[in-house]
mmCIF file of C-alpha atoms in Angstrom:
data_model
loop_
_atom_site.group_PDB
_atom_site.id
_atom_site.type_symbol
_atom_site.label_atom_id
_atom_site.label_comp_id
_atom_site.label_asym_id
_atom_site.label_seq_id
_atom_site.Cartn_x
_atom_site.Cartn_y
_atom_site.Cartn_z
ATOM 1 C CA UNK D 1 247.217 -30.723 93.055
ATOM 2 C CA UNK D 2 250.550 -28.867 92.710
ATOM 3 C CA UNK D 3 253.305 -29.774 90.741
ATOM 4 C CA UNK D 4 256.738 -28.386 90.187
ATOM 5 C CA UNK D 5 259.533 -27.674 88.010
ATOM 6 C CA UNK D 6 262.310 -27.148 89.776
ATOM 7 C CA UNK D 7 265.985 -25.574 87.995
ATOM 8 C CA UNK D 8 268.054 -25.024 91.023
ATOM 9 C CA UNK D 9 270.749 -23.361 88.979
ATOM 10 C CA UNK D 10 267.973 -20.927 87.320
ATOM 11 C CA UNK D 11 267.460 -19.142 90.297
ATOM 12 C CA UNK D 12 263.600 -19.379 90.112
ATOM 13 C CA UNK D 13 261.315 -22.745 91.190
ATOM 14 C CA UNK D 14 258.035 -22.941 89.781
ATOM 15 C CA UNK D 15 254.719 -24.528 91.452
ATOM 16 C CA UNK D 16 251.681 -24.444 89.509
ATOM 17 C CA UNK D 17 248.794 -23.444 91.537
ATOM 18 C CA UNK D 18 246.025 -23.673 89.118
ATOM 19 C CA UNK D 19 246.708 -25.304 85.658
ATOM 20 C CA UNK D 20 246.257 -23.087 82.498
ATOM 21 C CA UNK D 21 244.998 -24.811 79.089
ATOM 22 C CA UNK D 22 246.074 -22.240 76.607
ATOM 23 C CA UNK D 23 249.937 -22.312 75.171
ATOM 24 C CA UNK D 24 253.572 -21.014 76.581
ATOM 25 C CA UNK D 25 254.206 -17.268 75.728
ATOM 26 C CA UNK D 26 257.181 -16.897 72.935
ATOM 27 C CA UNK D 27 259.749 -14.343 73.882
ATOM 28 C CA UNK D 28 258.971 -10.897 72.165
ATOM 29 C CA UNK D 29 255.677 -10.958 72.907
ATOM 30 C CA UNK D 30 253.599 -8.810 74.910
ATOM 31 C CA UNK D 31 252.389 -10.660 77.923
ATOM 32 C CA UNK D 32 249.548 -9.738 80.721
ATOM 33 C CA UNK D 33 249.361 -10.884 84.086
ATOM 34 C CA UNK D 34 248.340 -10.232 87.738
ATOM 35 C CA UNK D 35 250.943 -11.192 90.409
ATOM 36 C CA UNK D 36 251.559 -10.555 94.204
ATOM 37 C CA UNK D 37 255.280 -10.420 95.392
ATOM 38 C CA UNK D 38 256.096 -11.502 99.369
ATOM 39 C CA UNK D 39 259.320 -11.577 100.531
ATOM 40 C CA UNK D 40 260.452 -14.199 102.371
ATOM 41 C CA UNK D 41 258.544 -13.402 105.806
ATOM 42 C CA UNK D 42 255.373 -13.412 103.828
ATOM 43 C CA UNK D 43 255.254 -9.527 103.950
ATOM 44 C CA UNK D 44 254.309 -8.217 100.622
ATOM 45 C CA UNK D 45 255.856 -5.647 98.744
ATOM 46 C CA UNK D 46 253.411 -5.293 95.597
ATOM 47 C CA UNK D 47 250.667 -6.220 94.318
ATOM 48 C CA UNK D 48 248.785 -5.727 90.358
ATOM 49 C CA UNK D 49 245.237 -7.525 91.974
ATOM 50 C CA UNK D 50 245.305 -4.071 94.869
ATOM 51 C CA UNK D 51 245.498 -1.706 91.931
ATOM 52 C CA UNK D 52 243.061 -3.750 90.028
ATOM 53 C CA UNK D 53 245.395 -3.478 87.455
ATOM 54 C CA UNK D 54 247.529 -6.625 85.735
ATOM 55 C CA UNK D 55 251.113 -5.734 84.589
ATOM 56 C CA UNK D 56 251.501 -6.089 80.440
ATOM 57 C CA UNK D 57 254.974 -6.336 79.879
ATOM 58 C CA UNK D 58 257.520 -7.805 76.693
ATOM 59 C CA UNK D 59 258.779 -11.254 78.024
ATOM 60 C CA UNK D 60 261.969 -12.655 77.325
ATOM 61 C CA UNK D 61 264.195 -9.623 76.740
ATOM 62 C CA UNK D 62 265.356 -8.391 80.092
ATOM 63 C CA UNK D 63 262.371 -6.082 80.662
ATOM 64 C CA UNK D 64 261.560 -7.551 84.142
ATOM 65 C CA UNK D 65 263.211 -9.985 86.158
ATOM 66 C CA UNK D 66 265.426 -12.596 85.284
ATOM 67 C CA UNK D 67 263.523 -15.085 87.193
ATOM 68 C CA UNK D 68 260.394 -13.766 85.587
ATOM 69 C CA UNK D 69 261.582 -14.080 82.177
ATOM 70 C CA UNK D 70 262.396 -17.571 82.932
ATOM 71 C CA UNK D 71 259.380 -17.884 84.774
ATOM 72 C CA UNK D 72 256.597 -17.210 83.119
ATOM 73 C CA UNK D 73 258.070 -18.618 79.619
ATOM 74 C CA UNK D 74 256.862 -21.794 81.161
ATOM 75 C CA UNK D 75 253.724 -21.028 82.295
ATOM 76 C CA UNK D 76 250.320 -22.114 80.476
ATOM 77 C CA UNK D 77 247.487 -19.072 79.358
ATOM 78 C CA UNK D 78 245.144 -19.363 82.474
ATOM 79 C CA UNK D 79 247.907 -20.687 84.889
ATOM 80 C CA UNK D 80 248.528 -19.526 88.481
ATOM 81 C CA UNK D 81 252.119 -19.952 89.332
ATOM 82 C CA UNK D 82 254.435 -19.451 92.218
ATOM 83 C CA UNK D 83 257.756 -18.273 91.448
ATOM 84 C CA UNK D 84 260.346 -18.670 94.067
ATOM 85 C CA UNK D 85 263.450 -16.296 92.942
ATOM 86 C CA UNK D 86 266.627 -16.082 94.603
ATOM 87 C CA UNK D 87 268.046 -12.614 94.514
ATOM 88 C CA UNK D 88 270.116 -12.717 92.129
ATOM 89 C CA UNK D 89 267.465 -13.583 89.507
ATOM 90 C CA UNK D 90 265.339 -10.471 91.013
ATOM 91 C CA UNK D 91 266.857 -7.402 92.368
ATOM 92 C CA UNK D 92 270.023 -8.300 93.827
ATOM 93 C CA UNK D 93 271.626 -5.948 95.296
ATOM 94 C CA UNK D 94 270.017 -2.867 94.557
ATOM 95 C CA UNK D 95 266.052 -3.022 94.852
ATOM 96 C CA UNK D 96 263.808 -0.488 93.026
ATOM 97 C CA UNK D 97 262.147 0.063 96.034
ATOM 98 C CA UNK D 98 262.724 0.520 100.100
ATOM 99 C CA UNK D 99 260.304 -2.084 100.674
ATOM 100 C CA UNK D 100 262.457 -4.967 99.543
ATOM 101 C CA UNK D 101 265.367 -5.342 101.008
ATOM 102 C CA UNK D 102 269.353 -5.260 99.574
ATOM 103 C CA UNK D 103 269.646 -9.591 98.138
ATOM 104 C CA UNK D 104 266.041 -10.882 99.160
ATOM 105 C CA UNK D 105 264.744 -13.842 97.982
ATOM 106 C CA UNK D 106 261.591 -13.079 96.412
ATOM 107 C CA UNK D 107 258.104 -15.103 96.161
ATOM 108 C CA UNK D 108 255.931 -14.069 93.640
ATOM 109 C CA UNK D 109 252.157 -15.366 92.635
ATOM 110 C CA UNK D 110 251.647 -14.590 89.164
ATOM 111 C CA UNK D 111 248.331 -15.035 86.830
ATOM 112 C CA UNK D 112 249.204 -14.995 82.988
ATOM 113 C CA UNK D 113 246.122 -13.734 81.731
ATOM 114 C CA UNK D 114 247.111 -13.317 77.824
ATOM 115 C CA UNK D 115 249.931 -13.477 75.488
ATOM 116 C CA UNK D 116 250.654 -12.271 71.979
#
């Protein structure tokens, strides 16, 4: 079962994987979550689940992402997600790293595993 919520001008497109029961994160608040990011080949770039390790981050104020801040403010406790982001809601231009190339699109898998 996958469904979707789609905002084509939001630059990110989200498909639910795995439907969380717990509530939406609030911007402000200190979320956690494990994610895999692929570029648009399917090559990925990073990864929380190889380091073992899930990212814990302040969603909603510009701290990540655009299209993760938009992202994941709709996403469920417990939900797997995929987050489809066009470049210019993810690195645009000038990628933090040489493994993601200058305006990629940018598909991301993310768990949110706690907020608050």
């Amino acid at each position: 079962f996958f469904s979707q919520l789609c905002c084509g001008a939001m630059g990110v497109t989200r498909t639910v994987i795995k439907e969380g029961s717990g509530r939406t994160p609030r911007s402000g608040e200190v979320v956690v979550a494990h994610y895999v990011g692929t570029l648009a080949d399917g090559t990925r770039f990073d990864s929380s689940r190889d380091r073992n390790k899930p990212l814990t981050f302040m969603i909603g104020i510009g701290s990540v992402i655009k299209g993760w801040d938009e992202g994941i403010l709709q996403m469920r406790l417990g939900e797997v997600a995929r987050l489809q982001v066009t470049a210019d809601y993810a690195y645009g231009a000038e990628p933090p790293s040489d493994k993601i190339p200058p305006n990629a699109d940018l598909t991301f898998e993310v768990e949110l595993l706690q907020a608050g």
